[in-house]
mmCIF file of C-alpha atoms in Angstrom:
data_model
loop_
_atom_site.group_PDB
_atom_site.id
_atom_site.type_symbol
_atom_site.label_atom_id
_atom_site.label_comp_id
_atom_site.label_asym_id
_atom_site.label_seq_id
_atom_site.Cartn_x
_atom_site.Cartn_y
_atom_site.Cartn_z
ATOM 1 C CA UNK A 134 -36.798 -52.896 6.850
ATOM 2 C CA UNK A 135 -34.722 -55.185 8.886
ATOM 3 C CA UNK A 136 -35.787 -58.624 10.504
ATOM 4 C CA UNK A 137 -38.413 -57.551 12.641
ATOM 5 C CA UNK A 138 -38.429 -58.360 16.524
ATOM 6 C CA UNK A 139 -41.259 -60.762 17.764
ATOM 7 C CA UNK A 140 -42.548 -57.310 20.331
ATOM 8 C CA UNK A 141 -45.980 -58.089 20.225
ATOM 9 C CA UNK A 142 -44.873 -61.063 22.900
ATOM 10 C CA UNK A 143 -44.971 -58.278 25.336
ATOM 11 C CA UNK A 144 -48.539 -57.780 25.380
ATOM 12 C CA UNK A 145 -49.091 -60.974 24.711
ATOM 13 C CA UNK A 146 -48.085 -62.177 27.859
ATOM 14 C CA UNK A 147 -50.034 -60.233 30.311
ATOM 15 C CA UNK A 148 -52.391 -61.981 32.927
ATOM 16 C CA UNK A 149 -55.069 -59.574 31.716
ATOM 17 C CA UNK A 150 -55.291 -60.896 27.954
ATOM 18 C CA UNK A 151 -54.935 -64.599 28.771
ATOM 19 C CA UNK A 152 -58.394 -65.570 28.701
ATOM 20 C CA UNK A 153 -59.641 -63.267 25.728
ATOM 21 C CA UNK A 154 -56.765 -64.929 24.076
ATOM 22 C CA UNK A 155 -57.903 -68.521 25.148
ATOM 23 C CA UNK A 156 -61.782 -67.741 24.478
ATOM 24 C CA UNK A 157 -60.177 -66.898 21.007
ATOM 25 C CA UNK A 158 -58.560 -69.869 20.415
ATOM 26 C CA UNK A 159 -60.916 -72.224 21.385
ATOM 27 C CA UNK A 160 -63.523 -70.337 19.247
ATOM 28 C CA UNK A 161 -65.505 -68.913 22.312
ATOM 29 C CA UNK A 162 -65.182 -65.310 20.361
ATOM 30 C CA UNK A 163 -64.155 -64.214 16.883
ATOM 31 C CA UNK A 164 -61.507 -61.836 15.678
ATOM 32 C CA UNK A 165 -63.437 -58.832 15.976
ATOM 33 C CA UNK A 166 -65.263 -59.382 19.423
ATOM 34 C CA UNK A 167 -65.046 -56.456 21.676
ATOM 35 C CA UNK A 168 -63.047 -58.575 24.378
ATOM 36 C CA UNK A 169 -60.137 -58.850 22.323
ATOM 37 C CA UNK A 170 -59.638 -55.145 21.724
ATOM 38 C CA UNK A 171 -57.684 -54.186 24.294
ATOM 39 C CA UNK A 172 -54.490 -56.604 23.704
ATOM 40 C CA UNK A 173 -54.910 -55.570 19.929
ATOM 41 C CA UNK A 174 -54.519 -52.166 20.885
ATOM 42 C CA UNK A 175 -51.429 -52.625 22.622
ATOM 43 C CA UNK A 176 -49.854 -54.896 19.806
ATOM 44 C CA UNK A 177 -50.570 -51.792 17.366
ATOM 45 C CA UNK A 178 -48.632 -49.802 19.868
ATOM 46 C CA UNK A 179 -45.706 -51.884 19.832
ATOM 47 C CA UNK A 180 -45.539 -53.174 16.440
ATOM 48 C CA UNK A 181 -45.871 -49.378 15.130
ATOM 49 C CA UNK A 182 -42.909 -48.590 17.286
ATOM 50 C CA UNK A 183 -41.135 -51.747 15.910
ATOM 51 C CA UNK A 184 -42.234 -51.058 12.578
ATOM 52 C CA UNK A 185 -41.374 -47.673 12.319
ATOM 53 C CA UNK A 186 -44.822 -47.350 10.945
ATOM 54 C CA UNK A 187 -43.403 -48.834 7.553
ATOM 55 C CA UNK A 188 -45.320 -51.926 6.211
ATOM 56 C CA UNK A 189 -43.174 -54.951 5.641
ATOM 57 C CA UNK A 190 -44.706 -56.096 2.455
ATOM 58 C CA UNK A 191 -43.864 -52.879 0.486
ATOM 59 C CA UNK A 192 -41.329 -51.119 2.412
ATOM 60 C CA UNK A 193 -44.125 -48.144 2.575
ATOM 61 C CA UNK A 194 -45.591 -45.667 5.061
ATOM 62 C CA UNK A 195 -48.658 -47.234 6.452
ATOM 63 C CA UNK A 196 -51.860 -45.031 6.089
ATOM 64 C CA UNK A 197 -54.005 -45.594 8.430
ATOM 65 C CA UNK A 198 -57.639 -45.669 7.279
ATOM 66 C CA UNK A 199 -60.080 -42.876 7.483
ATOM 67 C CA UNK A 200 -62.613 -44.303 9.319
ATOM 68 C CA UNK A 201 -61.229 -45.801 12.213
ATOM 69 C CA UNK A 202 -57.973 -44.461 12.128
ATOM 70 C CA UNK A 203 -55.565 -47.627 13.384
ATOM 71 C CA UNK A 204 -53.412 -49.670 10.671
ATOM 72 C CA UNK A 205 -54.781 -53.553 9.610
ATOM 73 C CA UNK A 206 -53.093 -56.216 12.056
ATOM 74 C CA UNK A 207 -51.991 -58.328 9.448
ATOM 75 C CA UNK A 208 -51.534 -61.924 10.008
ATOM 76 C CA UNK A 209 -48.228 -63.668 7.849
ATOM 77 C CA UNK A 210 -50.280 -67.072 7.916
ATOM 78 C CA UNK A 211 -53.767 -65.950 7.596
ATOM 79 C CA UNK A 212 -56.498 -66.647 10.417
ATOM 80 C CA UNK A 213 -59.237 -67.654 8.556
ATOM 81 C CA UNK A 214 -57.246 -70.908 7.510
ATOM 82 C CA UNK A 215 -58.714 -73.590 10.322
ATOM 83 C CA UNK A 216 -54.937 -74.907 10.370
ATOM 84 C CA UNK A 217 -53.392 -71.429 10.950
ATOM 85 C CA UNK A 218 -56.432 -70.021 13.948
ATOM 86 C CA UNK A 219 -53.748 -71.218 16.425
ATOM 87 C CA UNK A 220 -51.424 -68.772 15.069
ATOM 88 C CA UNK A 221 -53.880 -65.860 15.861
ATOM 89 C CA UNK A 222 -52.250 -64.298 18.529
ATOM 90 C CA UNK A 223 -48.308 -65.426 17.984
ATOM 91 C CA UNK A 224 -45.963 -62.759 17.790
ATOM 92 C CA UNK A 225 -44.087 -63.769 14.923
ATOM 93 C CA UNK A 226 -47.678 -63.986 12.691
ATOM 94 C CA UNK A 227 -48.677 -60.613 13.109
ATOM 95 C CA UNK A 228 -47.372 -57.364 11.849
ATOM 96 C CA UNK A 229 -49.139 -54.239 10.690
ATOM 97 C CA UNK A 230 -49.720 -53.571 6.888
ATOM 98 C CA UNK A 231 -50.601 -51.132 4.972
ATOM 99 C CA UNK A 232 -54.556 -51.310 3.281
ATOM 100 C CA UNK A 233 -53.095 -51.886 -0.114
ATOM 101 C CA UNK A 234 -51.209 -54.987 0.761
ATOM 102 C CA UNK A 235 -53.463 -56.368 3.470
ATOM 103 C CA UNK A 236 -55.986 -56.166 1.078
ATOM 104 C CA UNK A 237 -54.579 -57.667 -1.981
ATOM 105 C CA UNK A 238 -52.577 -60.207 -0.003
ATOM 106 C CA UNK A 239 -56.349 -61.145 1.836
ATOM 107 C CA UNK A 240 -56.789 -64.987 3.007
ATOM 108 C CA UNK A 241 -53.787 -66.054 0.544
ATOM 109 C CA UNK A 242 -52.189 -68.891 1.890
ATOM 110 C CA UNK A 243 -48.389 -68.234 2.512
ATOM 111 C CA UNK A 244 -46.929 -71.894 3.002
ATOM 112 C CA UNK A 245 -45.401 -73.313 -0.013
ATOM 113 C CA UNK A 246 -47.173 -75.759 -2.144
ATOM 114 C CA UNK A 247 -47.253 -79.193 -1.098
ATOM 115 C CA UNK A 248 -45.234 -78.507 1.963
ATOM 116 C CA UNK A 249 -46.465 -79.544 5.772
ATOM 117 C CA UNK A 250 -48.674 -77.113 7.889
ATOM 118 C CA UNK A 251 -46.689 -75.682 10.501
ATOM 119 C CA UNK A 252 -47.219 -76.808 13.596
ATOM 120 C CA UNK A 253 -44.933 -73.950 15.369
ATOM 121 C CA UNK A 254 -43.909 -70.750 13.253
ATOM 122 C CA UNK A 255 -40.758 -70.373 13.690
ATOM 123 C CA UNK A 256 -37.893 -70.034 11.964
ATOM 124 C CA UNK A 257 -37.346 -73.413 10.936
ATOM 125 C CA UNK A 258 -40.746 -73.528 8.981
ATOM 126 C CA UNK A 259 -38.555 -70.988 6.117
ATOM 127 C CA UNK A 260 -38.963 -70.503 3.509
ATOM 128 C CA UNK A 261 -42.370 -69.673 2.741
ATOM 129 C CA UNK A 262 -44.041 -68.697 -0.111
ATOM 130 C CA UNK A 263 -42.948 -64.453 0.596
ATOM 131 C CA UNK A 264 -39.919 -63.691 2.659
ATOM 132 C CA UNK A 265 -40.892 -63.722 6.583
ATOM 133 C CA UNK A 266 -40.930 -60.581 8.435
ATOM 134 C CA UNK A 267 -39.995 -62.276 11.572
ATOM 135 C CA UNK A 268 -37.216 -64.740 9.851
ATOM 136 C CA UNK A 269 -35.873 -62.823 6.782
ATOM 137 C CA UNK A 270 -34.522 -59.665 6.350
ATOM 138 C CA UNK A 271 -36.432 -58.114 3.640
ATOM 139 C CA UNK A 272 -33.873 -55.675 2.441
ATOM 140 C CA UNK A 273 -31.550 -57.937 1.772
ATOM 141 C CA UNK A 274 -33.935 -59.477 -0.808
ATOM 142 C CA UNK A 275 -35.723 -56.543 -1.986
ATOM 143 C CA UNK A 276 -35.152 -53.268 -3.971
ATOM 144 C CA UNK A 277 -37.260 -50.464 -3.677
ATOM 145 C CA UNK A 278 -36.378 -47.190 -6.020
ATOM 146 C CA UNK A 279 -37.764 -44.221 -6.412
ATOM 147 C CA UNK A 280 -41.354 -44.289 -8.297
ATOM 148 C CA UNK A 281 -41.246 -46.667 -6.425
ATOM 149 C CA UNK A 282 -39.944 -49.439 -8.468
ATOM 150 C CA UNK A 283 -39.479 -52.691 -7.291
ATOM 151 C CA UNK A 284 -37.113 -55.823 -7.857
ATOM 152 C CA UNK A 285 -35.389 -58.968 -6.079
ATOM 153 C CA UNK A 286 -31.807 -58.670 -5.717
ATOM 154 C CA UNK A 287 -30.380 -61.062 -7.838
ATOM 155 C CA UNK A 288 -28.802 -63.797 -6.236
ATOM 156 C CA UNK A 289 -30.416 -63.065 -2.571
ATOM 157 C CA UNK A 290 -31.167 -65.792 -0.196
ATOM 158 C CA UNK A 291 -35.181 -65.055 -1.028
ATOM 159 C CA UNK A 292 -34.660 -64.024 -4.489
ATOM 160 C CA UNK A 293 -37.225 -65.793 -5.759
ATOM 161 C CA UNK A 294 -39.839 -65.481 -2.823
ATOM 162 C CA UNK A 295 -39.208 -61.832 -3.074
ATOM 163 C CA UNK A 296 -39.835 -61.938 -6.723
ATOM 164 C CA UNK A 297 -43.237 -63.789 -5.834
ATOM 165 C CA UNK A 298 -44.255 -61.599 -3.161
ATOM 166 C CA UNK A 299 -43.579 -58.782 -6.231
ATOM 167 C CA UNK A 300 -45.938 -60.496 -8.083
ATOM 168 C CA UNK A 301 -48.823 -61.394 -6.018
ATOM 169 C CA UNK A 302 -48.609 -58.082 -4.256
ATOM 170 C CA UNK A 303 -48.872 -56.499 -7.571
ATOM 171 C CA UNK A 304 -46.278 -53.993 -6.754
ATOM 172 C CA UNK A 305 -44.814 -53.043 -9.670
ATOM 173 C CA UNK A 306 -47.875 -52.205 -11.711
ATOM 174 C CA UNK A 307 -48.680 -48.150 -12.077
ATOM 175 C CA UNK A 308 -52.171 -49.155 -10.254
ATOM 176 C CA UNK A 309 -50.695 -50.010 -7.033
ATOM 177 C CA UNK A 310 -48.328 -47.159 -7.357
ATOM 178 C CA UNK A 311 -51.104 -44.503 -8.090
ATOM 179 C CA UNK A 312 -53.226 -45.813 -5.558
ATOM 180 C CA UNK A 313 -51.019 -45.454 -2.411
ATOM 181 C CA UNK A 314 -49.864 -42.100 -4.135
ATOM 182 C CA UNK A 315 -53.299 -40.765 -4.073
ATOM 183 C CA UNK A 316 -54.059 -42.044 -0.115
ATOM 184 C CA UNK A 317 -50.621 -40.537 1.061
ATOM 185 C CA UNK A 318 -52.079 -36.961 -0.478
ATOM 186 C CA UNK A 319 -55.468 -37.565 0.764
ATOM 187 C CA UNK A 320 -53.585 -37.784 4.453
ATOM 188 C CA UNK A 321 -51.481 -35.168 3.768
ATOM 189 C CA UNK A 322 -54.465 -33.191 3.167
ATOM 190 C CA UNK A 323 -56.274 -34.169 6.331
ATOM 191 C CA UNK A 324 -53.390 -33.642 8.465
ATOM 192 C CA UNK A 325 -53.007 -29.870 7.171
ATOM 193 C CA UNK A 326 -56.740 -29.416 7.871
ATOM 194 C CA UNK A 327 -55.485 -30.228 11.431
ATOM 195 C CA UNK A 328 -52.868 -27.796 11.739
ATOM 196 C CA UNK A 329 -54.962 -24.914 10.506
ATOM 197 C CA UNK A 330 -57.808 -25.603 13.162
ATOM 198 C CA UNK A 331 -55.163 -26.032 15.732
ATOM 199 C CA UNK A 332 -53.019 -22.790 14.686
ATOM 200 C CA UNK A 333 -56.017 -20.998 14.865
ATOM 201 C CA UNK A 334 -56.111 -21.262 18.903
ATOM 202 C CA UNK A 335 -52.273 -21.470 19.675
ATOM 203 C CA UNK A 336 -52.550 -22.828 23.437
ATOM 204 C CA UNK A 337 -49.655 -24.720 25.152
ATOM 205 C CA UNK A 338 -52.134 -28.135 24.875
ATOM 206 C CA UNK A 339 -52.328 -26.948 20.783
ATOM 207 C CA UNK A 340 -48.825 -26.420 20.208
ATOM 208 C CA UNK A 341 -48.097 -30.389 21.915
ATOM 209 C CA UNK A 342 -50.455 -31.344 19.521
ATOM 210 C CA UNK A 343 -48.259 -29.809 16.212
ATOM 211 C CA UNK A 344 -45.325 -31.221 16.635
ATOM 212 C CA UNK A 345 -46.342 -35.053 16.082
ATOM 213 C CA UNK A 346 -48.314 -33.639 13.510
ATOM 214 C CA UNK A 347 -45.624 -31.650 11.690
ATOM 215 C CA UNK A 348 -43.284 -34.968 12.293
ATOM 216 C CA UNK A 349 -46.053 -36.501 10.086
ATOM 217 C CA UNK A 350 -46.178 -34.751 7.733
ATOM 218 C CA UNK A 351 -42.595 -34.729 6.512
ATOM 219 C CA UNK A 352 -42.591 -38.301 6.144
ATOM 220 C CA UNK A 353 -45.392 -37.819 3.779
ATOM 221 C CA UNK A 354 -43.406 -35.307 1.783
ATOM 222 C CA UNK A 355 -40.302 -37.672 1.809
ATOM 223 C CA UNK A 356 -42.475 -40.364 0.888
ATOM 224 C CA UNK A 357 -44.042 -38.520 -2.352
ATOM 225 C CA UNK A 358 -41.005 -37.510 -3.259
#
């Protein structure tokens, strides 16, 4: 994946999400208030587009989660610092991950040791502790083979932030490999349980409903194999 594009700005920005986005700041509501849904929403919808539904940690398709369905807004600097809450809702601190990396990665703090809190993220915070979505490009750094197996590129600008991100991510360990294996089938196997209820009744609204479907499901296949 290439340096990402800060899209999220675009929803962001709208009149209608400036004071959910204040009350959130000045700690009127938390994270998961109901207020605050609406301009999450709409980040999901751009950063998946942005994304190309791949996670930026592990260069993987993002599985969305069974029960609700929409992929973790991950933030780079994590919100439940005091020093990073500011960052909560600044486009170049939030990208979508997928559950494995979101949740190993949890409240880890991604500033190098001993260096100043940021008081702006941008790019002349670098480098952190992983390469930045926003500020690095990852695939310059990072190489992903089939299995998948995982290594810097020796001699890359974030050779040895990539190489930490490796590590604390777990990535190359058969766990992490297995797991995400075994979710990407357990989709797969949802998403054919889809097309055989909707073959079943083949209606014009049915057949608009297979084709985002079937795109689906060949990424799967590409990504198992």
């Amino acid at each position: 994946m290439a340096r990402l594009n800060p899209v999220a700005r675009r929803a962001l920005k709208r009149k209608a999400f400036r004071k959910p986005i204040a009350d959130y700041l000045a700690r009127v509501v938390e994270w998961d208030h109901s207020a605050l849904k609406p301009v999450k929403d709409l980040v999901r919808i751009f950063l998946r587009l942005e994304q190309d539904e791949i996670c930026p940690y592990c260069q993987r398709l993002i599985i969305p989660e069974r029960r609700n369905m929409t992929e973790h807004i991950e933030h780079y600097l994590d919100k439940s610092h005091a020093e990073y809450r500011k960052f909560g809702f600044t486009a170049t601190n939030l990208v979508l991950a997928c559950i494995g990396c979101n949740m190993t990665k949890t409240t880890r703090d991604l500033v190098v040791d001993g260096k100043a809190k940021p008081i702006h993220l941008t790019i002349a915070e670098a480098p952190f502790r992983w390469p930045h979505p926003y500020f690095d490009d990852i695939t310059e750094s990072l190489h992903k083979a089939p299995g998948p197996v995982y290594s810097a590129i020796p001699g890359s600008l974030r050779q040895a932030e990539t190489e930490q991100m490796i590590t604390d991510l777990k990535l190359d360990t058969l766990e992490n490999a297995e797991s995400h294996h075994g979710r990407l089938l357990a989709e797969q196997n949802r998403l054919w349980e889809e097309v055989n209820a909707l073959m079943k009744q083949m209606t014009p609204e049915n057949m608009a409903k297979l084709e985002p479907l079937h795109a689906r499901l060949q990424r799967i296949s590409r990504e198992l194999n």
